[in-house]
Short mmCIF file of C-alpha atoms and ligand atoms in Angstrom, two decimals:
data_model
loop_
_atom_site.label_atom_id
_atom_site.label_comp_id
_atom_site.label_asym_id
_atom_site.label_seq_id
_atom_site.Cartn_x
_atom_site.Cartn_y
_atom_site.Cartn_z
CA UNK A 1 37.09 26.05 14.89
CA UNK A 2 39.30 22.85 15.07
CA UNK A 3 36.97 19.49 14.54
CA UNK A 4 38.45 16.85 16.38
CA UNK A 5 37.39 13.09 14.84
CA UNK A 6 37.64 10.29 16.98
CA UNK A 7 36.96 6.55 15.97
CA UNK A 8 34.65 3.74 17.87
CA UNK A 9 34.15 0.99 17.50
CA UNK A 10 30.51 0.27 16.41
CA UNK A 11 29.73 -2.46 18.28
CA UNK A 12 31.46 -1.94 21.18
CA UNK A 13 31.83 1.61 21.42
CA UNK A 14 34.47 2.90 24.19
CA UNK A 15 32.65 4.63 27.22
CA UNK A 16 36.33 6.70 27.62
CA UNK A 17 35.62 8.22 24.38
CA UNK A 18 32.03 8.40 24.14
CA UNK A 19 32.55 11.01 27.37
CA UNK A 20 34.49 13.48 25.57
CA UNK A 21 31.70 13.93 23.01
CA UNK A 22 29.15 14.23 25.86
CA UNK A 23 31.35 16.79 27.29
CA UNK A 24 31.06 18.47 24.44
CA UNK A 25 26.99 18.05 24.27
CA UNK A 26 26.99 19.23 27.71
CA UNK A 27 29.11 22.68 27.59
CA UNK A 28 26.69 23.30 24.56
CA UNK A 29 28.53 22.05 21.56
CA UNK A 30 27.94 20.43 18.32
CA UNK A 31 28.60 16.47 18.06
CA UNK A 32 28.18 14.74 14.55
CA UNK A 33 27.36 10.66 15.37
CA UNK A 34 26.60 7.61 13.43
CA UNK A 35 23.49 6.49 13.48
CA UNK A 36 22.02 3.00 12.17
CA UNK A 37 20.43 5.35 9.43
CA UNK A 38 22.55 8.25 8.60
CA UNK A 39 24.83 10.65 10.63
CA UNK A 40 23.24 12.85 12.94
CA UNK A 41 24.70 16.50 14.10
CA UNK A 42 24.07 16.69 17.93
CA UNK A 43 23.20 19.19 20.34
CA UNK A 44 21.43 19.08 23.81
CA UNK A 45 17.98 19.58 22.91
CA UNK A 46 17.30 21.43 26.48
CA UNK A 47 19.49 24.05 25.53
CA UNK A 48 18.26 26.08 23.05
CA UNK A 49 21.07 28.50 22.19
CA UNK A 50 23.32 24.96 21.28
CA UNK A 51 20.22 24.00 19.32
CA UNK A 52 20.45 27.42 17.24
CA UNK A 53 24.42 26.71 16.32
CA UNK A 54 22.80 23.30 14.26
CA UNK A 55 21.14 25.88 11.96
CA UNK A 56 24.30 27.72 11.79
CA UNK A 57 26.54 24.61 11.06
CA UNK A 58 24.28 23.49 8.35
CA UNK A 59 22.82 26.56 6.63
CA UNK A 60 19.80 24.82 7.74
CA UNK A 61 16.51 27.05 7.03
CA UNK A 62 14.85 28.46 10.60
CA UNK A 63 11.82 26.83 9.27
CA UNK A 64 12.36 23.21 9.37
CA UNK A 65 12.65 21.21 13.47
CA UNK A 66 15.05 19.22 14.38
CA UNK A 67 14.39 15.64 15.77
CA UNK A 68 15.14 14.95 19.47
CA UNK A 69 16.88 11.78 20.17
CA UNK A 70 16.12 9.87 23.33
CA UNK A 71 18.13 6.66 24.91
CA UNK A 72 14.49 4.89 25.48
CA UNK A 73 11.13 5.26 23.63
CA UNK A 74 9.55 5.41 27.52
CA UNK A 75 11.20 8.83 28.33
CA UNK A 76 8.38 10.33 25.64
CA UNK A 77 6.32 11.17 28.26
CA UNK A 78 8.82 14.14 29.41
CA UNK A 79 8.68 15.73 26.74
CA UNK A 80 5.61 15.12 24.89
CA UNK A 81 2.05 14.29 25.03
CA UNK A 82 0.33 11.77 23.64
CA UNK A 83 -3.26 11.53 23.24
CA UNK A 84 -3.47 7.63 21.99
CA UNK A 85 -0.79 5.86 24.26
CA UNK A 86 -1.99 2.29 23.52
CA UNK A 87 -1.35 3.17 20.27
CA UNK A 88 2.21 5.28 20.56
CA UNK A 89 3.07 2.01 22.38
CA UNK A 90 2.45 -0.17 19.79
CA UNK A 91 4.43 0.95 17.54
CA UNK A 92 7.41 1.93 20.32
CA UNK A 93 7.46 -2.23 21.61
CA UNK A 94 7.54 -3.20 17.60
CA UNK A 95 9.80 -0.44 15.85
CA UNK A 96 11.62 1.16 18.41
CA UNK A 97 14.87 1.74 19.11
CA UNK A 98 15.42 1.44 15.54
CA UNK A 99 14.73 3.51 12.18
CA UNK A 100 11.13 5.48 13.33
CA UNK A 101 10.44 9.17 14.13
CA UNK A 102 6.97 9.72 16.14
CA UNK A 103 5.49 13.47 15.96
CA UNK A 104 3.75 14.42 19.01
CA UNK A 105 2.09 17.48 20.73
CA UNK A 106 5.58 18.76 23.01
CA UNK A 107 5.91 19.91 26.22
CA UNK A 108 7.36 23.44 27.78
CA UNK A 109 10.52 21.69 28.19
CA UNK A 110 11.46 21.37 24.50
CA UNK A 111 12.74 24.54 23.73
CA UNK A 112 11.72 26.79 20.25
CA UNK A 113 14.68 26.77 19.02
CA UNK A 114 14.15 22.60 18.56
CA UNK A 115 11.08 22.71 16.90
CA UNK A 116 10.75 25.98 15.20
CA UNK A 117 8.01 27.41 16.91
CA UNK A 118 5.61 24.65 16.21
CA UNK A 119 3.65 22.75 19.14
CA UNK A 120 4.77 19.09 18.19
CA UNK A 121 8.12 17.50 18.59
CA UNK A 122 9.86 14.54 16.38
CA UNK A 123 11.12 11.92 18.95
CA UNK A 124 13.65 9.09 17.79
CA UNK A 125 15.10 6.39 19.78
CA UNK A 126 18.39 5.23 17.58
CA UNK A 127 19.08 1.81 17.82
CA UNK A 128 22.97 2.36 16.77
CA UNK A 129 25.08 1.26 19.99
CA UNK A 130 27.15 4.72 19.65
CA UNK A 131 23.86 6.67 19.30
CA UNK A 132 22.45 5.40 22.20
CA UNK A 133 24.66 4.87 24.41
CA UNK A 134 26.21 8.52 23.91
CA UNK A 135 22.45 9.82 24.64
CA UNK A 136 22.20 7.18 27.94
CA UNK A 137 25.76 9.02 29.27
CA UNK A 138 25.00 12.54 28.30
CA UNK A 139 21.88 12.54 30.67
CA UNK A 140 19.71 14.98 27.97
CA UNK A 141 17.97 14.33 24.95
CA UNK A 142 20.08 15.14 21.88
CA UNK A 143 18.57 16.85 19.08
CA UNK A 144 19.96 15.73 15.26
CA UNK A 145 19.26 16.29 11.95
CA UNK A 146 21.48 14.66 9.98
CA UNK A 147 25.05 15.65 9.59
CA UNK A 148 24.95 17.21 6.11
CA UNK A 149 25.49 20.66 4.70
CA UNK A 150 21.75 21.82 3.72
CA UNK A 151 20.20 20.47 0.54
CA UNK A 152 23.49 17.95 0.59
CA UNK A 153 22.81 14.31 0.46
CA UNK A 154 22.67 12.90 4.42
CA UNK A 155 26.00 11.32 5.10
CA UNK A 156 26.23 7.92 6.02
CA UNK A 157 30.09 7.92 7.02
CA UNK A 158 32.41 10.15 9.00
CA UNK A 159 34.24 11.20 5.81
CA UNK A 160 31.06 12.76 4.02
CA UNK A 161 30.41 14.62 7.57
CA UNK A 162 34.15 15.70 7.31
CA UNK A 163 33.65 17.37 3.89
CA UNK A 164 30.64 18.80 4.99
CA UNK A 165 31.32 19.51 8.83
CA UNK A 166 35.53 20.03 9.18
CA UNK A 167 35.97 23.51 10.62
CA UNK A 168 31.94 24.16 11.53
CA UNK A 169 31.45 21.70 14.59
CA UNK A 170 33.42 20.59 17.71
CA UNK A 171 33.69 17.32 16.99
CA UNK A 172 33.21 13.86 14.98
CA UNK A 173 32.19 10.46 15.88
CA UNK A 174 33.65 7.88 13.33
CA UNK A 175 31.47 5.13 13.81
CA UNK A 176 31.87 3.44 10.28
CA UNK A 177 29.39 2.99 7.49
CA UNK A 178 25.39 3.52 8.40
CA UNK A 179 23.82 0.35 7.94
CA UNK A 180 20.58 1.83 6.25
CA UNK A 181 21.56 4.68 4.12
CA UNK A 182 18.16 6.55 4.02
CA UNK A 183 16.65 8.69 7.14
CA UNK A 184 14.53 7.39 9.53
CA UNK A 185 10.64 6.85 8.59
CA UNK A 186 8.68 10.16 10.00
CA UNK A 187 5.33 9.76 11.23
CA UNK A 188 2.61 11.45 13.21
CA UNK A 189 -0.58 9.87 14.89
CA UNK A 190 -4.29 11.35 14.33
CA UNK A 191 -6.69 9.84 16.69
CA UNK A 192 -6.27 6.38 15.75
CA UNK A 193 -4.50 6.26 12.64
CA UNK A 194 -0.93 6.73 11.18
CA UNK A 195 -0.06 9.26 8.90
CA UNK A 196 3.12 8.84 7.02
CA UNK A 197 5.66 11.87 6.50
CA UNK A 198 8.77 10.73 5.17
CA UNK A 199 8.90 6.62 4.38
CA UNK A 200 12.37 4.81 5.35
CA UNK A 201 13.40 1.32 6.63
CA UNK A 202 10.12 0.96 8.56
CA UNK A 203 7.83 0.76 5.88
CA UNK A 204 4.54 1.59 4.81
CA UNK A 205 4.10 -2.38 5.08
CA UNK A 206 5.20 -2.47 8.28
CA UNK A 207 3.06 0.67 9.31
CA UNK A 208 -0.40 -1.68 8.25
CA UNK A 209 0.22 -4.47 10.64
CA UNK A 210 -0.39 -2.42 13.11
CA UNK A 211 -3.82 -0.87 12.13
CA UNK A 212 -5.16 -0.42 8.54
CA UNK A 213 -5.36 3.37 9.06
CA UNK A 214 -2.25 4.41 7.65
CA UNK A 215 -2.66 8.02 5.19
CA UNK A 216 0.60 8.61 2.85
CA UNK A 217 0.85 12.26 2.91
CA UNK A 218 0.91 13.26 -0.98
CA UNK A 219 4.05 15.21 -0.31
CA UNK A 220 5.77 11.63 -0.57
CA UNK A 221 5.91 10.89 -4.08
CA UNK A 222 4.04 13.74 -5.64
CA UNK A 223 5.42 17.75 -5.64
CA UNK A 224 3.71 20.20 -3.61
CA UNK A 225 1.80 22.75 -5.45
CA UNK A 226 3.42 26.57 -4.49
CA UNK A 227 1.83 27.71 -1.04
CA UNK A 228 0.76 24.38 -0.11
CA UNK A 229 2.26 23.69 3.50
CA UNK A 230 3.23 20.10 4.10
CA UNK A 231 2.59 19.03 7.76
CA UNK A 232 6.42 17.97 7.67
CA UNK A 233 8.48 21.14 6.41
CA UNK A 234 11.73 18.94 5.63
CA UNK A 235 9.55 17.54 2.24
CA UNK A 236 9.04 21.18 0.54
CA UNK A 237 13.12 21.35 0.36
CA UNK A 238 14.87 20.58 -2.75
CA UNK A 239 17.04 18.02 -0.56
CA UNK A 240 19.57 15.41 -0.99
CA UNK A 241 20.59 17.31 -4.57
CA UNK A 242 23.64 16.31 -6.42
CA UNK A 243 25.39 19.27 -7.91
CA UNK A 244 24.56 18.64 -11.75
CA UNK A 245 20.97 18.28 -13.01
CA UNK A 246 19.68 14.57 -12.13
CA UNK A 247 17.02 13.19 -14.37
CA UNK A 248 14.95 9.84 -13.73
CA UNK A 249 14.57 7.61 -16.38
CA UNK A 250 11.53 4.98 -17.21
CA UNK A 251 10.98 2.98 -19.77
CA UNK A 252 11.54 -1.01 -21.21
CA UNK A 253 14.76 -2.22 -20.53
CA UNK A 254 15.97 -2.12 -23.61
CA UNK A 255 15.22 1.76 -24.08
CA UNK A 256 16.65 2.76 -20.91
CA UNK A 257 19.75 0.86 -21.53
CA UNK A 258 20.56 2.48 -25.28
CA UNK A 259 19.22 6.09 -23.01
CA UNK A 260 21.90 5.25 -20.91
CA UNK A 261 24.89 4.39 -23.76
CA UNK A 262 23.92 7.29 -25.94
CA UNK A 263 24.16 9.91 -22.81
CA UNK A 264 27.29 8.57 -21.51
CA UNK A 265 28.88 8.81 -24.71
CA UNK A 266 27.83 12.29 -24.23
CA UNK A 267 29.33 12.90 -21.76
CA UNK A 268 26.88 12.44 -18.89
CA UNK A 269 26.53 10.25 -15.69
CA UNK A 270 24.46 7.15 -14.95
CA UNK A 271 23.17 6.29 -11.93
CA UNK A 272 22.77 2.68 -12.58
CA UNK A 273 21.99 -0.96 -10.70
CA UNK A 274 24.56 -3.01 -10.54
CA UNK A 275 23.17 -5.15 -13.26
CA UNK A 276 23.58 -2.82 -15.86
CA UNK A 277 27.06 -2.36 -15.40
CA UNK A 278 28.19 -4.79 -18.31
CA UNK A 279 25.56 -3.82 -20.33
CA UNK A 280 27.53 0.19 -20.76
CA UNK A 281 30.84 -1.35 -21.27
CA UNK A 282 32.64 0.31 -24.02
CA UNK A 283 29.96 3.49 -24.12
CA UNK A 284 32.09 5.79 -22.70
CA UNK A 285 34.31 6.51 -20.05
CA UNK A 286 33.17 3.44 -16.94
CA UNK A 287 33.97 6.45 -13.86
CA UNK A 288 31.01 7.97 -15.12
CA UNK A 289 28.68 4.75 -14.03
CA UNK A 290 28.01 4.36 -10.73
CA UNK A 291 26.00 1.49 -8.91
CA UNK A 292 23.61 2.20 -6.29
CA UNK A 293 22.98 -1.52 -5.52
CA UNK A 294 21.14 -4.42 -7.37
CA UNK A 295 17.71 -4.20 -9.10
CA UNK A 296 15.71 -6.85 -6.82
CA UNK A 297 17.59 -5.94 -3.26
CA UNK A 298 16.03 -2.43 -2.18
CA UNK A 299 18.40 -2.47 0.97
CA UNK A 300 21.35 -2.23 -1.16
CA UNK A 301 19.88 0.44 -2.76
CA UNK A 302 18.63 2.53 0.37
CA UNK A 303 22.41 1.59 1.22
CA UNK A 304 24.12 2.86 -1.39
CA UNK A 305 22.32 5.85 -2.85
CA UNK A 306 23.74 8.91 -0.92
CA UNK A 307 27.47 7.44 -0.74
CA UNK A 308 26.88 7.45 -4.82
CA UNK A 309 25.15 11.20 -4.97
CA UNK A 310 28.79 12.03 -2.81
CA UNK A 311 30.92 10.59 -5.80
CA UNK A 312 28.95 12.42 -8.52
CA UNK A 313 29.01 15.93 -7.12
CA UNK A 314 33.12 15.16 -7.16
CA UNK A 315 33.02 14.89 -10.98
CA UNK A 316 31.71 18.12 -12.03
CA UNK A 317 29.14 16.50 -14.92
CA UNK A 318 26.59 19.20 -16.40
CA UNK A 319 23.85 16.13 -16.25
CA UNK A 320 23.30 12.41 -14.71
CA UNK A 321 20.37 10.17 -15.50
CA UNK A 322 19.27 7.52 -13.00
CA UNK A 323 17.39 4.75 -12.64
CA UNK A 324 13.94 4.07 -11.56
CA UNK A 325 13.12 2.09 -8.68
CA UNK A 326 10.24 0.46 -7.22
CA UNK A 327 7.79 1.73 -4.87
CA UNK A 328 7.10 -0.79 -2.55
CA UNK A 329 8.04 -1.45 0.53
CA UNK A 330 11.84 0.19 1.04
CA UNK A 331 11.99 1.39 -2.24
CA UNK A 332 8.92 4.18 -1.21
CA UNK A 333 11.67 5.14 0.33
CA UNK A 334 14.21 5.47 -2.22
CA UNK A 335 12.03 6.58 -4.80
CA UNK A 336 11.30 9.56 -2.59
CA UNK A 337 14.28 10.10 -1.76
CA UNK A 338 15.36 10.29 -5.64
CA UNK A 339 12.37 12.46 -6.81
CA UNK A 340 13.36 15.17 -4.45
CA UNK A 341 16.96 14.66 -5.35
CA UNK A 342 16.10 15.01 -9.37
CA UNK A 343 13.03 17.97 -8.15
CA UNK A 344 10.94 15.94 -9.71
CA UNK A 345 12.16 15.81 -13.29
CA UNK A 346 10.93 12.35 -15.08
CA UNK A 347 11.57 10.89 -18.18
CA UNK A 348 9.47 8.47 -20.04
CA UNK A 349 10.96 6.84 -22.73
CA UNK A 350 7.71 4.64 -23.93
CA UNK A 351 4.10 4.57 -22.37
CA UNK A 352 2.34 1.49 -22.42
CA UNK A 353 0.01 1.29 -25.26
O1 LIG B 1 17.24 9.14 10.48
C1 LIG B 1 17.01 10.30 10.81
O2 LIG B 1 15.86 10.70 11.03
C2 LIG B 1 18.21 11.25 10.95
C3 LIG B 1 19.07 10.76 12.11
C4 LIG B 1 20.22 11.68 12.42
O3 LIG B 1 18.28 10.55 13.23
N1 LIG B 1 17.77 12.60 11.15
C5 LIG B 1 17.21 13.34 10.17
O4 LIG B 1 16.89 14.63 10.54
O5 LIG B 1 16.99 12.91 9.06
P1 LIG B 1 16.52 15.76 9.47
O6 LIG B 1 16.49 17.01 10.27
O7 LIG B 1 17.46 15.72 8.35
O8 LIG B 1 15.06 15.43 9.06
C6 LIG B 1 14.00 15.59 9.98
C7 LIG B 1 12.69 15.67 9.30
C8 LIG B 1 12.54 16.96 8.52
O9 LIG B 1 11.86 16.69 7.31
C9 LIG B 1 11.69 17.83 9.46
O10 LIG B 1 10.92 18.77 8.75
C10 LIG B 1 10.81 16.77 10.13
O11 LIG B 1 11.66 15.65 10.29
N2 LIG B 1 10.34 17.22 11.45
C11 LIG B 1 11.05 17.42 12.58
N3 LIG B 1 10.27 17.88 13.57
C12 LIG B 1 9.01 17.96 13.08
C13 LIG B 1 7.75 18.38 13.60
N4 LIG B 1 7.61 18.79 14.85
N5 LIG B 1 6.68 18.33 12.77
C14 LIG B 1 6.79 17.91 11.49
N6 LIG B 1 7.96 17.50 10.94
C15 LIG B 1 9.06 17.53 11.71
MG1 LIG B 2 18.34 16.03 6.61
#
């Protein structure tokens, strides 16, 4: 298959162009599409045979739904139920469209193929102009996950869909860099409280405004024992993996930063903030050190982390060692998202005494 690319303009995406794609979505084909967090690989979520080709396209295990995308947070009610509305709502008027994933009971018109066989559906209203407004023409809601080969990091520009994507899917949206970096925050609602899946740009923080019932589901920052089934299958993948072995490093800064000369003297890769960039100077060869933002500035990070992943697995290095980040607010976030990348392999250079 021949994948076309086309470019938009982000924020004033072409309607001339954006009906080709839809075309596409609409004769049952595959559409990869910026969104504000990552790229998403589209299909008409009422059609459940187009749905199937995702899995195909990806290598995508037949265990793990897809999320549907709709144009405005109000269509829920076609396709799901929703047994606290007031507070569904809520949390639609203050995060939505924008960076949020809701999991509700679905209705008959979601087909298996979408969600795996399970009786809930993820819903997402993007907030990216091209996202949206390609769901507003194409009439259905489009079904997503992001645009990567399985167990790849999620792309967050058209070129790391094209290495992943070129010859698998009709065709690609090149709507620039994602402004986030990190998938959406994935959430489901029991009774009246919030239960946390995956963190992302809406954060755990943000969750507690609304109500102080907020659960973090221990699959977040802790690894699933075998045979333990997390209520979100995505989080018992090995996902977002670089192709060497990724270790995280803690420790003082003075330890991590001699960790980090001695191992890329070796030979090895650092996965670094920005800050320590002048401190591995002269320690080996400087391709091998790669910035995923600045310590104190977590949206950098979030940002930056996948597009760096991307540039390691190019190098062919046996090992990299990365940096730790905090856990608060977006960095829950990255932290989980570098855990699963590294399998949960983590250094400590020093414990406190
Ligand atoms: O930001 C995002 O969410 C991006 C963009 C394209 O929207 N999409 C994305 O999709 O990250 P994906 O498929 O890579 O991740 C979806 C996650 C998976 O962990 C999946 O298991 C979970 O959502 N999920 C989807 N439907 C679910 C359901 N009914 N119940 C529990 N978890 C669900
Ligand atoms: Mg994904």
């Amino acid at each position: 298959m021949r994948t076309r690319v086309l470019k938009l303009d982000p924020n004033l995406p072409d309607d001339s162009v954006l009906r080709q794609a839809v075309e596409v979505i609409l004769r049952g084909g595959l559409v990869a599409f910026p969104t504000e967090t990552v790229y998403g690989l589209g299909a008409n979520a009422l059609n459940g045979e187009a749905c199937a080709r995702i899995f195909d396209a990806k290598g995508r295990p037949h265990d793990n739904p897809l999320i549907v995308h709709l144009a405005d947070p109000s269509d829920y009610t076609k396709y799901a139920e929703c047994a606290n509305t007031a507070l569904f709502e809520e949390i639609a008027r203050r995060f939505m469209p924008g960076p949020i994933t809701v999991i509700l009971p679905k209705k008959k018109e979601i087909p298996d193929e979408v969600t795996v066989g399970l009786q809930t559906v993820a819903l997402r209203c993007p907030s990216h102009k091209i996202a949206h407004r390609l769901i507003e023409l194409a009439g259905v809601p489009i079904a997503a996950p992001s645009a990567n080969l399985s167990g790849k990091p999620s792309p967050t520009t058209a070129e790391h869909v094209i290495e992943d994507m070129d010859g698998r899917i009709d065709l690609i949206l090149d709507g620039g860099e994602s402004a986030v970096g990190v998938e959406s925050t994935v959430i489901s609602l029991k009774g009246d409280s919030i239960h946390l899946l995956r963190p992302g740009f809406v954060t755990a923080e943000d969750l507690f405004t609304i109500t102080p019932k907020v659960m973090i589901d221990p699959a977040v920052l802790s690894q699933l024992e075998k045979g333990v089934k997390p209520e979100s299958p995505g989080m018992k993948y090995r996902h977002y993996a670089p192709s060497a072995l990724l270790t995280m490093v803690c420790g003082s800064e003075e330890k991590v930063i001699s960790f980090f000369r001695e191992k890329l003297q070796c030979g090895c890769g650092i996965l670094c903030f920005e800050e320590d960039i002048p401190h591995l100077k002269g320690f080996g060869d400087p391709a091998r050190v790669i910035a995923f933002g600045k310590r104190a500035d977590l949206s950098s990070q979030a940002h930056l982390l996948f597009a760096a992943l991307r540039r390691f697995d190019k190098m062919n290095l046996e090992h990299i060692y990365a940096r730790h980040t905090a856990e608060n607010d977006l960095g829950l976030a990255i932290s989980n998202r570098l855990l699963r990348a590294c399998a949960f392999d983590i250094l400590e250079l020093e414990r406190e005494p």
